Amino acid sequence: MKDVPDRGDLTVGKLFEILGDRLEMETVSGNSGFGRMIQSQDISRPGMALTGYLHKFLHDRLQIFGETEISYLNSLDLPRRNSLIAAIFQFPIYCCIVTKGLEPPDELVRLSKSNSSALFRSKMDTTPLINELHSYLDLVFAPRTNVYGSLVEVFGAGVLCTGRSAIGKSETVLGLLERGHRLIADDRVHVRRIGNTIIGTGDSAMAHHMEIRGLGLVDVSAFYGIRSVKNRQQINLEVRLEEWSRDNQDFDRTGLIQKISTILDLPIPLTIIPVLPGRNLTLLLEVAVMNYLLLKKGRNVPEEVEKDLIARIRMKELKSGKKKNLEDLREN
């Protein structure tokens, strides 16, 4: 994603460039501090620090001055106000944001410039601005990795299609696009963990393009329309394509065993589909997603069938005078 740089590349100037319009921000101190690095995804409101209590002052965060902080400073006499503002600038503050379009005190403006610290003013209310900043910084500072495969949205679920090279991942996804589903990434998927959610995006240089052997690069949005592509998607399910062979026939036939994959230490449901000549992998992947969606709604079809079969067998055993408990039937 072009608008989400690596955590070590996010400067104050880059933050202003990306979020300035969305957060209705203007710079009060010119381009002072634009080269400073954003050091943390956390945000601070320096209320206690402005009273003179500087123990454990969280200076390495974005500092948000809301109506409470500004009205408090304006209630003080000038020497006291300037003294308290100067006290927090003993620390290497890199960015302050004043909300609600309020006028920052002159001393805050002066010290921001002299200490190469950025000072912005936003028209937004404090809480919505903090929420927007948190959402963006969580993306930037999230744990991340790259996964080789294709990411596609099928029936609203994010499906990561994996498998060895040349097994048919891209061709399977191409079939899904023909059926109205949406591509997020092909070949290499950038994944980030945000809380307990895995978010996948594409490579910005190859966004919404697919490499098909024998055809070369395919522009998906040009072929199938803008509705066939998407920039990011939560990964809900991994579907792994594995080649069927006489030496590798250990594939699930009942669906009773729920397989799990792990991405960035988070468990992701896994379905393994054996690849054989003549199998419609696109259709099978759609069915895998529908099975996943049914499970999310509380329906486990294999378990329902198993319970029905056990009930039928028990009835027959009772009628024939033979008694077996449920565990015996499960084992047999």
XYZ file of C-alpha atoms in Angstrom, residues 9-208:
200
model
C 9.916 5.269 7.022
C 7.074 7.293 8.555
C 8.191 10.863 9.143
C 6.069 13.707 10.476
C 6.074 15.238 6.993
C 4.900 11.951 5.456
C 2.113 11.720 8.022
C 0.969 15.247 7.144
C 1.136 14.469 3.421
C -0.985 11.330 3.796
C -3.472 12.368 6.491
C -3.465 16.163 6.261
C -6.628 16.455 4.168
C -8.473 13.622 5.900
C -7.776 15.120 9.343
C -8.404 18.702 8.145
C -4.959 19.737 9.354
C -2.850 22.786 8.626
C 0.696 23.464 9.735
C 1.233 26.243 12.269
C 5.021 25.974 12.494
C 5.775 25.786 8.770
C 7.690 22.648 7.829
C 9.489 22.543 11.154
C 10.050 18.969 12.303
C 8.883 17.385 9.035
C 11.978 15.182 8.948
C 11.433 13.762 12.443
C 10.422 10.104 12.696
C 7.126 8.915 14.160
C 8.384 6.677 16.970
C 5.235 5.052 18.317
C 1.730 4.030 17.325
C 0.465 5.343 20.659
C -0.859 8.849 21.258
C -0.562 11.120 24.292
C -2.677 13.923 25.743
C -0.226 15.899 27.924
C -2.759 16.993 30.546
C -0.739 15.973 33.617
C 2.521 17.181 32.081
C 1.002 20.645 31.622
C 0.387 20.847 35.374
C 4.103 20.354 35.961
C 3.968 16.618 36.746
C 6.540 15.243 34.300
C 7.207 11.847 35.878
C 6.767 9.228 33.132
C 5.764 11.881 30.589
C 5.192 10.015 27.304
C 7.149 12.414 25.126
C 7.909 9.881 22.363
C 4.304 9.976 21.093
C 2.161 12.346 19.096
C 0.924 15.009 21.536
C -2.750 15.968 21.206
C -3.905 19.304 22.620
C -7.691 19.247 22.886
C -10.083 21.829 24.271
C -9.260 20.760 27.849
C -5.512 21.377 27.453
C -5.878 24.663 25.555
C -8.534 26.119 27.879
C -6.397 25.161 30.884
C -3.339 26.907 29.439
C -5.381 29.993 28.576
C -6.636 30.164 32.170
C -3.092 30.649 33.485
C -1.194 33.897 33.733
C 1.391 34.383 30.999
C 4.567 33.559 32.996
C 3.054 30.356 34.422
C 1.713 29.281 31.012
C 5.051 29.845 29.294
C 6.904 28.044 32.083
C 4.744 24.916 31.819
C 4.988 24.797 28.023
C 8.757 25.229 28.231
C 8.924 22.368 30.742
C 7.481 19.789 28.338
C 9.839 20.967 25.582
C 12.763 19.854 27.716
C 11.861 16.509 26.145
C 12.385 15.744 22.413
C 8.756 16.210 21.350
C 8.450 15.708 17.594
C 4.817 16.653 16.866
C 1.872 18.405 18.530
C -1.661 18.615 17.138
C -4.219 21.152 18.368
C -7.818 20.083 17.708
C -11.168 21.845 17.096
C -9.446 24.635 15.174
C -8.338 26.225 18.452
C -5.612 28.860 18.557
C -2.397 27.473 20.086
C -0.611 29.653 22.669
C 2.195 31.793 21.243
C 4.784 30.028 23.411
C 3.729 26.642 21.988
C 4.242 27.977 18.455
C 7.594 29.561 19.312
C 9.020 26.518 21.070
C 7.793 24.175 18.332
C 9.776 26.145 15.770
C 12.891 26.555 17.908
C 12.935 22.851 18.830
C 12.277 21.607 15.268
C 8.971 20.131 16.373
C 5.936 20.086 14.081
C 2.781 21.886 15.218
C -0.488 21.208 13.389
C -4.001 22.505 13.886
C -7.008 20.372 12.975
C -10.648 21.373 12.619
C -11.730 17.919 13.806
C -12.977 17.176 17.308
C -10.451 15.470 19.557
C -11.930 11.960 19.820
C -12.577 11.415 16.067
C -9.075 12.704 15.275
C -7.471 10.335 17.794
C -9.506 7.422 16.404
C -8.344 8.187 12.844
C -4.719 8.455 13.956
C -4.935 5.196 15.909
C -6.418 3.339 12.924
C -3.662 4.557 10.610
C -0.751 4.089 13.024
C -1.961 0.579 13.890
C -1.529 -0.259 10.195
C 1.943 1.277 10.006
C 3.284 -0.370 13.173
C 1.501 -3.710 12.758
C 3.583 -6.930 12.587
C 3.942 -7.911 8.937
C 5.238 -10.525 6.543
C 4.903 -11.610 2.919
C 3.030 -14.722 1.800
C 3.373 -16.215 -1.665
C -0.040 -16.932 -3.114
C -3.140 -15.133 -4.340
C -5.679 -13.236 -2.245
C -9.242 -12.988 -3.514
C -12.589 -12.009 -2.006
C -15.177 -14.769 -2.467
C -18.733 -14.256 -1.187
C -17.371 -11.516 1.086
C -14.676 -13.720 2.667
C -10.954 -13.162 2.152
C -9.390 -16.335 0.719
C -5.634 -16.848 0.551
C -4.935 -19.384 -2.203
C -1.544 -21.053 -1.684
C 0.410 -23.941 -3.156
C 3.681 -24.702 -4.896
C 4.744 -22.733 -7.949
C 2.888 -23.591 -11.194
C 0.216 -25.673 -9.452
C -2.544 -23.429 -10.810
C -3.206 -20.745 -8.194
C -3.460 -17.845 -10.641
C -5.588 -19.831 -13.093
C -7.974 -20.775 -10.272
C -8.266 -17.143 -9.191
C -8.791 -16.085 -12.810
C -11.770 -18.427 -12.901
C -13.107 -16.796 -9.738
C -12.856 -13.361 -11.356
C -14.887 -14.681 -14.284
C -17.570 -15.606 -11.751
C -17.719 -12.106 -10.274
C -15.340 -12.343 -7.313
C -12.628 -9.765 -6.551
C -8.822 -9.808 -6.648
C -6.706 -8.194 -3.959
C -3.248 -9.576 -4.764
C -1.554 -12.163 -6.941
C 1.790 -13.928 -6.482
C 2.902 -12.021 -3.355
C 0.566 -10.883 -0.589
C 1.659 -8.349 2.036
C 0.006 -9.265 5.326
C -0.294 -7.279 8.540
C -1.633 -8.340 11.903
C -3.877 -5.722 13.510
C -5.099 -7.010 16.852
C -6.600 -10.424 16.108
C -7.137 -9.697 12.427
C -4.916 -10.475 9.435
C -5.133 -7.900 6.634
C -3.750 -8.651 3.167
C -2.770 -6.168 0.458
C -1.026 -6.322 -2.889
C 2.342 -5.134 -4.104
C 1.967 -1.459 -5.045
C 4.166 -1.942 -8.114
C 2.002 -4.784 -9.465
C -1.352 -3.854 -7.969
C -4.273 -5.735 -9.567
